[in-house]
Amino acid sequence: MTDFQSFAEQGSFIPLLQRRVMDQTLPHALLMTGEKGVGKKTLADLLAAALLCHDPQHRPCGACPACRA
């Protein structure tokens, strides 16, 4: 499974997004924009897995039922 570090080159918002996930302070909506093929869906899937996974560090394992959902 892809992790947040895979998106480090995308911009400084990735560490902020990861911190907001860990602090449980995400806004009610996020708008992901960009050209086709830059990884918007992959990042959205990763974010969903990070929010659903039962890992206390919010690092999606990719194996549990919550991550696969």
Coordinates of N, CA and C in Angstrom, one line a residue:
M1 N 0.8 -1.2 0.0 CA 0.0 0.0 0.0 C 0.9 1.2 0.0
T2 N 0.5 2.2 -0.7 CA 1.2 3.5 -0.8 C 1.1 4.2 0.6
D3 N 2.1 5.0 0.9 CA 2.0 5.7 2.2 C 2.2 7.2 1.9
F4 N 2.0 8.0 2.9 CA 2.1 9.5 2.7 C 3.4 10.0 2.2
Q5 N 4.5 9.2 2.5 CA 5.8 9.6 2.0 C 5.9 9.6 0.5
S6 N 5.1 8.7 -0.1 CA 5.1 8.6 -1.6 C 4.7 9.9 -2.2
F7 N 4.0 10.8 -1.5 CA 3.5 12.0 -2.0 C 4.3 13.2 -1.5
A8 N 5.4 13.0 -0.9 CA 6.2 14.1 -0.4 C 6.6 15.1 -1.4
E9 N 6.9 14.7 -2.6 CA 7.3 15.6 -3.7 C 6.1 16.4 -4.2
Q10 N 4.9 16.1 -3.8 CA 3.7 16.8 -4.3 C 3.6 18.2 -3.7
G11 N 4.1 18.4 -2.5 CA 4.0 19.7 -1.9 C 4.0 19.6 -0.4
S12 N 4.1 20.8 0.2 CA 4.2 20.9 1.7 C 2.9 20.6 2.4
F13 N 1.8 20.4 1.6 CA 0.5 20.1 2.3 C 0.5 18.7 2.8
I14 N 1.3 17.8 2.3 CA 1.2 16.3 2.7 C 1.6 16.2 4.2
P15 N 2.7 16.7 4.7 CA 2.9 16.6 6.1 C 1.8 17.3 6.9
L16 N 1.2 18.4 6.5 CA 0.1 19.0 7.1 C -1.1 18.1 7.1
L17 N -1.4 17.5 6.0 CA -2.6 16.5 5.9 C -2.3 15.4 6.9
Q18 N -1.2 14.8 6.9 CA -0.9 13.7 7.8 C -1.0 14.1 9.2
R19 N -0.5 15.3 9.6 CA -0.7 15.7 10.9 C -2.1 15.9 11.3
R20 N -2.9 16.5 10.4 CA -4.3 16.7 10.7 C -5.1 15.3 10.8
V21 N -4.6 14.3 10.1 CA -5.2 13.0 10.3 C -4.9 12.5 11.7
M22 N -3.6 12.6 12.1 CA -3.2 12.1 13.4 C -3.9 12.9 14.5
D23 N -4.1 14.2 14.4 CA -4.7 15.0 15.4 C -6.3 14.9 15.3
Q24 N -6.8 14.3 14.3 CA -8.2 14.2 14.1 C -8.8 15.6 14.0
T25 N -8.2 16.4 13.2 CA -8.6 17.8 13.0 C -8.9 18.1 11.5
L26 N -9.2 17.1 10.7 CA -9.5 17.3 9.3 C -10.8 18.1 9.1
P27 N -10.8 19.0 8.1 CA -12.1 19.7 7.8 C -13.1 18.7 7.3
H28 N -14.4 19.2 7.2 CA -15.4 18.3 6.8 C -15.3 17.9 5.3
A29 N -14.6 18.6 4.5 CA -14.4 18.3 3.1 C -13.0 18.7 2.7
L30 N -12.5 18.0 1.7 CA -11.2 18.4 1.0 C -11.5 18.4 -0.5
L31 N -10.9 19.3 -1.2 CA -11.0 19.4 -2.6 C -9.6 19.0 -3.2
M32 N -9.6 17.9 -3.9 CA -8.3 17.5 -4.5 C -8.4 17.8 -6.0
T33 N -7.5 18.7 -6.5 CA -7.5 19.1 -7.9 C -6.2 18.8 -8.5
G34 N -6.1 18.8 -9.8 CA -4.9 18.6 -10.5 C -5.1 17.9 -11.8
E35 N -4.0 17.8 -12.5 CA -4.0 17.2 -13.8 C -4.3 15.7 -13.7
K36 N -4.7 15.1 -14.7 CA -5.0 13.7 -14.8 C -3.6 12.9 -14.5
G37 N -3.7 11.9 -13.7 CA -2.5 11.1 -13.5 C -1.5 11.6 -12.4
V38 N -1.9 12.6 -11.6 CA -1.0 13.1 -10.6 C -1.1 12.3 -9.2
G39 N -2.2 11.5 -9.1 CA -2.4 10.7 -7.9 C -3.5 11.2 -7.0
K40 N -4.5 11.9 -7.5 CA -5.6 12.4 -6.6 C -6.4 11.2 -6.0
K41 N -6.7 10.2 -6.9 CA -7.5 9.1 -6.4 C -6.6 8.2 -5.4
T42 N -5.4 8.0 -5.7 CA -4.5 7.3 -4.8 C -4.4 8.0 -3.5
L43 N -4.2 9.3 -3.5 CA -4.2 10.0 -2.2 C -5.5 10.0 -1.5
A44 N -6.6 10.0 -2.2 CA -7.9 9.9 -1.5 C -8.1 8.6 -0.9
D45 N -7.7 7.5 -1.6 CA -7.8 6.2 -1.0 C -6.9 6.0 0.2
L46 N -5.7 6.6 0.1 CA -4.8 6.5 1.3 C -5.4 7.3 2.5
L47 N -5.9 8.4 2.2 CA -6.5 9.2 3.3 C -7.7 8.4 3.9
A48 N -8.5 7.8 3.1 CA -9.6 7.0 3.6 C -9.1 5.9 4.5
A49 N -8.1 5.2 4.0 CA -7.6 4.0 4.7 C -6.9 4.5 6.1
A50 N -6.3 5.7 6.0 CA -5.7 6.2 7.3 C -6.7 6.5 8.3
L51 N -7.9 7.0 7.8 CA -8.9 7.4 8.7 C -9.7 6.1 9.3
L52 N -9.7 5.1 8.5 CA -10.5 3.9 8.9 C -9.6 2.8 9.6
C53 N -8.3 2.8 9.4 CA -7.5 1.8 10.0 C -7.5 1.9 11.5
H54 N -7.3 0.8 12.1 CA -7.3 0.8 13.6 C -5.9 1.0 14.2
D55 N -5.0 1.3 13.3 CA -3.6 1.6 13.8 C -3.6 2.9 14.6
P56 N -3.0 2.9 15.8 CA -3.1 4.1 16.6 C -2.3 5.3 16.0
Q57 N -1.3 5.0 15.1 CA -0.5 6.0 14.5 C -1.2 6.5 13.1
H58 N -2.3 5.9 12.8 CA -3.0 6.3 11.6 C -2.2 6.0 10.3
R59 N -1.4 4.9 10.4 CA -0.7 4.5 9.2 C -1.4 3.3 8.7
P60 N -2.1 3.4 7.6 CA -2.8 2.3 7.1 C -2.0 1.0 6.8
C61 N -2.4 -0.1 7.3 CA -1.7 -1.3 7.2 C -2.0 -2.0 5.8
G62 N -3.1 -1.7 5.2 CA -3.5 -2.3 4.0 C -4.0 -3.7 4.0
A63 N -4.0 -4.3 5.2 CA -4.4 -5.7 5.3 C -5.7 -5.9 6.1
C64 N -6.0 -5.0 7.0 CA -7.2 -5.2 7.8 C -8.5 -4.9 7.0
P65 N -9.6 -5.3 7.5 CA -10.9 -5.1 6.8 C -11.2 -3.6 6.6
A66 N -10.8 -2.8 7.6 CA -11.1 -1.3 7.5 C -10.3 -0.7 6.4
C67 N -9.0 -1.1 6.2 CA -8.2 -0.5 5.2 C -8.7 -1.0 3.8
R68 N -9.1 -2.2 3.7 CA -9.5 -2.7 2.4 C -10.9 -2.2 2.0
A69 N -11.7 -1.7 3.0 CA -13.0 -1.1 2.7 C -12.8 0.2 1.9

